[in-house]
Coordinates of C-alpha atoms in Angstrom, one line a residue:
M1 CA 8.8 -2.2 -24.9
E2 CA 6.5 -5.2 -24.5
G3 CA 7.6 -8.1 -22.3
G4 CA 7.7 -10.3 -25.3
G5 CA 10.8 -13.1 -25.0
G6 CA 13.3 -11.0 -23.3
T7 CA 15.2 -11.8 -20.3
P8 CA 13.0 -10.8 -17.4
L9 CA 13.4 -10.4 -13.6
A10 CA 16.8 -9.1 -13.0
G11 CA 16.9 -8.1 -9.3
A12 CA 13.6 -10.0 -8.7
L13 CA 11.4 -9.0 -5.7
G14 CA 14.5 -8.3 -3.6
V15 CA 16.2 -5.2 -2.1
A16 CA 19.3 -4.4 -4.5
G17 CA 22.7 -3.8 -3.0
E18 CA 22.7 -0.1 -3.6
S19 CA 20.0 2.2 -1.7
P20 CA 18.0 4.8 -3.6
P21 CA 18.7 8.5 -2.6
C22 CA 16.9 9.6 0.5
P23 CA 14.5 6.7 0.9
L24 CA 11.6 7.8 3.4
P25 CA 9.8 5.4 5.7
P26 CA 6.1 5.3 5.7
G27 CA 4.3 7.9 7.9
G28 CA 6.2 10.7 6.4
E29 CA 4.2 13.6 5.0
V30 CA 2.8 12.7 1.6
A31 CA 3.5 15.5 -0.4
A32 CA 3.0 13.7 -3.9
W33 CA -0.5 12.5 -3.3
L34 CA -1.5 14.9 -5.7
T35 CA 1.3 14.3 -8.1
E36 CA -1.1 14.0 -11.0
P37 CA -4.4 15.6 -11.2
D38 CA -6.4 12.4 -11.3
G39 CA -5.2 12.0 -7.5
A40 CA -8.1 10.7 -5.6
A41 CA -10.7 8.4 -6.9
K42 CA -14.3 9.4 -6.6
G43 CA -16.5 7.7 -4.0
A44 CA -16.6 7.6 -0.2
A45 CA -15.1 5.1 2.1
G46 CA -17.6 2.4 3.8
E47 CA -18.2 2.4 7.3
G48 CA -16.4 -0.3 9.6
E49 CA -17.3 -1.5 13.1
G50 CA -15.2 1.6 14.6
G51 CA -16.9 4.2 12.4
P52 CA -16.0 5.5 8.9
R53 CA -12.8 3.9 7.7
R54 CA -9.8 5.3 6.1
A55 CA -9.9 5.3 2.4
P56 CA -7.1 3.1 1.4
R57 CA -4.2 4.9 -0.7
I58 CA -3.4 3.4 -4.0
V59 CA -0.1 4.7 -5.7
Y60 CA 0.5 3.4 -9.5
V61 CA 3.9 3.9 -11.2
R62 CA 2.8 5.2 -14.5
S63 CA 5.1 4.4 -17.9
E64 CA 6.6 7.6 -19.7
S65 CA 7.4 5.4 -22.6
P66 CA 5.6 6.0 -26.2
Q67 CA 4.3 2.5 -26.0
G68 CA 3.4 2.0 -22.3
G69 CA 2.1 5.5 -21.7
A70 CA 0.1 6.1 -25.1
A71 CA -3.3 6.7 -24.3
G72 CA -4.4 3.5 -26.3
G73 CA -1.5 1.2 -25.0
P74 CA -2.0 -1.8 -23.0
E75 CA -0.7 -0.5 -19.7
A76 CA -2.5 2.7 -20.0
G77 CA -5.8 0.6 -20.6
A78 CA -4.9 -1.4 -17.5
R79 CA -4.1 1.9 -15.6
R80 CA -7.9 3.0 -16.5
C81 CA -9.2 -0.4 -15.0
L82 CA -7.4 0.2 -11.7
L83 CA -8.7 3.8 -11.4
R84 CA -12.4 2.3 -12.2
A85 CA -11.8 -0.1 -9.4
C86 CA -10.5 2.6 -7.0
E87 CA -13.7 4.7 -7.7
A88 CA -15.8 1.7 -6.9
E89 CA -14.4 1.0 -3.5
G90 CA -13.6 4.6 -2.7
A91 CA -9.8 4.3 -2.6
H92 CA -7.6 7.4 -3.4
F93 CA -5.9 6.8 -6.3
A94 CA -2.4 8.6 -7.1
S95 CA 0.3 8.0 -9.9
V96 CA 3.8 8.7 -9.9
P97 CA 6.0 8.8 -12.9
F98 CA 8.7 5.8 -13.4
G99 CA 11.3 8.3 -13.9
G100 CA 11.0 9.8 -10.6
L101 CA 10.8 6.7 -8.7
D102 CA 13.9 5.4 -10.6
F103 CA 15.7 8.7 -10.1
G104 CA 14.8 8.7 -6.5
E105 CA 13.0 12.0 -6.1
T106 CA 12.2 12.5 -2.6
A107 CA 8.4 13.2 -3.0
V108 CA 8.0 10.2 -5.4
L109 CA 9.5 7.9 -2.9
D110 CA 7.4 9.2 -0.2
A111 CA 4.3 8.7 -2.1
F112 CA 5.5 5.3 -3.2
Y113 CA 6.7 3.9 0.1
D114 CA 3.8 5.5 2.2
A115 CA 0.9 4.0 0.0
D116 CA -1.3 1.1 1.4
V117 CA -1.0 -0.4 -2.0
A118 CA 1.4 0.0 -4.6
V119 CA 0.7 -1.2 -8.2
V120 CA 3.3 -1.7 -10.8
D121 CA 3.2 -2.8 -14.4
V122 CA 6.1 -4.9 -15.3
S123 CA 5.3 -5.3 -19.1
D124 CA 8.4 -3.4 -19.9
V125 CA 11.2 -6.0 -19.2
S126 CA 13.9 -2.7 -18.9
R127 CA 11.9 -1.5 -15.9
Q128 CA 11.6 -4.4 -14.0
P129 CA 14.8 -4.4 -12.0
S130 CA 14.0 -0.9 -10.6
L131 CA 10.2 -1.5 -9.8
F132 CA 11.3 -4.8 -8.1
Y133 CA 13.9 -3.1 -6.0
H134 CA 11.6 -0.4 -4.9
L135 CA 9.0 -3.0 -4.0
G136 CA 11.6 -4.8 -1.8
V137 CA 12.0 -1.4 0.0
R138 CA 8.3 -1.1 1.0
E139 CA 8.6 -4.7 2.1
S140 CA 11.4 -3.6 4.5
F141 CA 9.3 -0.7 5.8
H142 CA 6.5 -3.5 6.7
V143 CA 4.2 -1.8 4.0
A144 CA 3.4 -5.3 2.3
N145 CA 0.7 -5.0 -0.1
N146 CA 2.1 -4.8 -3.7
V147 CA 0.4 -5.6 -7.0
V148 CA 2.3 -6.8 -9.9
L149 CA 0.5 -6.3 -13.4
Y150 CA 1.8 -7.9 -16.5
H151 CA 0.7 -7.6 -20.1
D152 CA 0.7 -11.4 -20.8
T153 CA 2.4 -11.5 -24.3
D154 CA 4.8 -14.0 -23.3
A155 CA 4.1 -17.1 -21.5
T156 CA 7.5 -17.8 -20.3
T157 CA 7.8 -14.6 -18.8
S158 CA 4.4 -14.8 -17.4
L159 CA 5.1 -18.1 -15.5
A160 CA 8.3 -16.9 -14.3
L161 CA 6.9 -14.1 -12.8
K162 CA 4.2 -16.1 -11.1
D163 CA 6.6 -18.5 -9.7
M164 CA 8.8 -15.5 -8.5
V165 CA 5.8 -14.0 -6.6
T166 CA 4.5 -17.3 -5.2
Q167 CA 8.2 -18.0 -3.7
K168 CA 8.4 -14.4 -2.3
N169 CA 5.1 -14.7 -0.5
A170 CA 6.2 -17.9 1.0
T171 CA 9.7 -16.7 2.2
S172 CA 9.2 -13.2 3.3
S173 CA 6.7 -10.9 5.0
G174 CA 5.5 -9.2 1.9
N175 CA 2.0 -9.5 0.4
Y176 CA 2.7 -9.7 -3.3
Y177 CA -0.4 -10.1 -6.0
F178 CA 0.5 -11.1 -9.5
I179 CA -2.1 -10.3 -12.2
P180 CA -1.4 -11.0 -15.9
Y181 CA -3.9 -9.5 -18.2
I182 CA -4.8 -9.7 -21.7
L183 CA -6.3 -7.3 -24.1
T184 CA -8.9 -8.6 -26.7
P185 CA -9.4 -7.2 -29.9
G186 CA -12.6 -5.7 -28.8
A187 CA -10.5 -3.7 -26.3
D188 CA -11.7 -5.4 -23.1
Y189 CA -9.2 -6.4 -20.5
F190 CA -9.5 -9.8 -18.8
C191 CA -7.3 -11.6 -16.4
C192 CA -5.2 -14.6 -17.3
E193 CA -4.2 -16.1 -13.8
S194 CA -4.6 -20.0 -14.4
D195 CA -3.1 -22.1 -16.9
A196 CA -6.4 -23.1 -18.6
Q197 CA -7.3 -19.2 -18.9
R198 CA -3.8 -18.6 -20.7
R199 CA -4.2 -21.7 -22.9
A200 CA -7.8 -20.6 -23.9
S201 CA -6.7 -17.1 -24.6
E202 CA -4.0 -18.6 -26.9
Y203 CA -6.5 -20.7 -29.0
L204 CA -9.5 -18.8 -29.0
Q205 CA -8.1 -15.3 -30.3
P206 CA -10.5 -15.2 -33.3
K207 CA -13.5 -15.1 -30.9
W208 CA -12.0 -13.8 -27.9
D209 CA -14.6 -11.3 -26.9
I210 CA -17.5 -13.8 -27.0
L211 CA -15.6 -16.8 -25.4
L212 CA -13.1 -15.6 -22.9
G213 CA -16.0 -14.0 -20.9
P214 CA -17.3 -17.1 -19.0
L215 CA -13.5 -18.3 -18.7
C216 CA -11.6 -15.2 -17.6
V217 CA -12.4 -12.4 -15.0
P218 CA -12.6 -9.0 -16.4
L219 CA -9.7 -6.9 -15.0
V220 CA -11.6 -4.2 -13.3
G221 CA -13.6 -6.9 -11.4
R222 CA -10.3 -8.6 -10.3
L223 CA -9.0 -5.4 -9.0
I224 CA -12.1 -4.5 -6.9
S225 CA -12.1 -7.9 -5.4
L226 CA -8.4 -7.3 -4.6
L227 CA -8.8 -3.9 -2.9
K228 CA -11.7 -5.2 -0.7
D229 CA -9.3 -8.0 0.6
I230 CA -6.4 -5.9 0.8
H231 CA -8.2 -3.2 3.0
V232 CA -8.2 -5.4 6.1
T233 CA -4.4 -6.6 5.8
S234 CA -3.5 -2.8 4.9
C235 CA -4.9 -1.6 8.5
V236 CA -3.2 -4.6 10.4
Y237 CA 0.2 -3.8 8.9
Y238 CA -0.3 0.0 9.5
K239 CA -1.3 -0.6 13.2
E240 CA 1.8 -2.9 13.7
S241 CA 3.9 -0.2 11.9
L242 CA 2.6 2.5 14.3
L243 CA 3.5 0.1 17.3
N244 CA 6.9 -0.5 16.2
D245 CA 7.5 3.1 15.6
I246 CA 6.3 4.0 19.2
R247 CA 8.7 1.3 20.7
R248 CA 11.6 2.4 18.5
A249 CA 11.1 5.9 19.6
R250 CA 11.3 5.1 23.4
E251 CA 14.5 3.1 22.7
K252 CA 16.1 5.9 20.6
Y253 CA 15.0 9.2 22.2
Q254 CA 14.5 10.7 25.4
G255 CA 12.8 13.7 26.9
E256 CA 12.1 16.5 24.7
D257 CA 13.3 14.8 21.5
L258 CA 11.0 11.8 22.3
A259 CA 8.1 14.0 22.8
K260 CA 8.6 15.7 19.3
E261 CA 9.1 12.2 17.9
L262 CA 5.5 11.1 19.8
G263 CA 3.9 14.0 18.2
R264 CA 5.1 13.1 14.7
I265 CA 3.7 9.7 15.3
K266 CA 0.5 10.9 16.7
L267 CA -0.1 12.6 13.4
R268 CA -0.4 9.4 11.6
L269 CA -3.7 8.3 13.7
V270 CA -5.9 9.1 10.8
N271 CA -8.7 6.7 11.4
T272 CA -10.4 4.7 14.2
E273 CA -9.4 1.5 12.6
V274 CA -5.9 1.8 13.5
L275 CA -6.6 4.0 16.8
T276 CA -7.0 0.8 19.0
A277 CA -6.3 0.5 22.7
D278 CA -2.8 -1.0 22.3
V279 CA -1.6 2.1 20.4
V280 CA -3.4 4.5 22.8
I281 CA -1.6 2.8 26.0
N282 CA 1.9 2.4 24.4
L283 CA 1.5 6.7 23.8
L284 CA 0.5 7.0 27.2
L285 CA 3.1 5.2 28.7
S286 CA 5.7 6.7 26.5
Y287 CA 4.3 10.2 27.8
R288 CA 4.4 8.6 31.3
D289 CA 8.2 7.9 31.3
I290 CA 9.0 11.2 30.1
Q291 CA 6.6 13.0 32.6
D292 CA 4.8 14.6 29.7
Y293 CA 1.3 14.6 31.6
D294 CA 0.0 17.6 29.7
A295 CA 0.3 15.3 26.5
M296 CA -1.5 12.3 28.1
V297 CA -4.5 14.7 29.1
K298 CA -4.7 16.2 25.7
L299 CA -4.6 12.6 24.2
V300 CA -7.5 11.2 26.1
E301 CA -9.4 14.3 26.0
T302 CA -9.0 14.1 22.0
L303 CA -10.5 10.6 22.3
E304 CA -13.3 11.7 24.2
M305 CA -14.1 14.3 21.6
M306 CA -14.2 11.8 18.7
P307 CA -18.0 10.5 18.1
T308 CA -17.0 7.1 16.6
C309 CA -14.5 6.2 19.4
D310 CA -15.4 4.9 22.8
L311 CA -11.5 4.1 23.9
A312 CA -11.4 7.0 26.5
N313 CA -14.2 5.0 28.6
Q314 CA -11.9 2.1 28.9
H315 CA -10.6 1.4 32.4
N316 CA -7.0 1.1 31.6
I317 CA -7.1 4.3 29.8
K318 CA -8.9 6.1 32.4
F319 CA -6.6 5.3 35.0
H320 CA -3.7 6.6 33.0
Y321 CA -5.8 9.8 32.5
A322 CA -6.5 10.2 36.2
F323 CA -2.9 9.6 36.9
A324 CA -1.7 12.4 34.5
L325 CA -4.3 14.7 36.0
N326 CA -3.1 14.2 39.6
R327 CA 0.2 14.8 38.5

């Protein structure tokens, strides 16, 4: 169903009263990244200051309805634009079915909550409550980058969504991006984010393809620009999530249980952009508190073997390494 003059936004951008079955926090094993064969976009991640950067993981909730999921439907076309943007930026792309997310399938929830960026298309008004609920859950896990697409067929709905996202960004820790898009008669996809662009799309319909080009940004270009901006913020949030999880583990566990939990957290250190001195020091202090000196030594020696990481040479980390060897 297209979002034509229906009543939109029930449960808007907040966490609903009832919890989905088995919500999993970020950092779990992401069994669903290959939920669909189109899983990873082509292209390699770029180089950052600390060495190769981890390719951001993008998850898209695909429609299963005849209209939204049809090969030639607007949502399917917007999804292809997203896939092209991921290929251009070397991002991993995966899509999960709306039905699995709505039902609360564990693997689908894990993939959706663990992604660096979640992209949902809310053109179908009936799916909005569930999609906004799960975006709110991501926000509660401090996984903040969420993109809301909307096939702009109704100005009232589009403006209401835009106002809601603006308010949510101002009052929460979330990082929401609202991108309304239009489909021209020539099957081109453009963004219509400003009032001027929206009015132009209404009055220039007979010559859309010729006249909208200078006024509106192609959807692929807008998504590429967005992915470039999001990469920086996603690494910041991911690092903060790691630090918070280490601190919570120290408060909740002791002894062997803490060692196991720290081992699980350590598996999430997948790139040098989040492998920073404060994360390493927090791990070393946690191992020191439970007198797991072997783990301290192994951690530092692993850092020494990483060609793009010089953390093992920092004086405070050398101190804790020497301390652990002495014990």
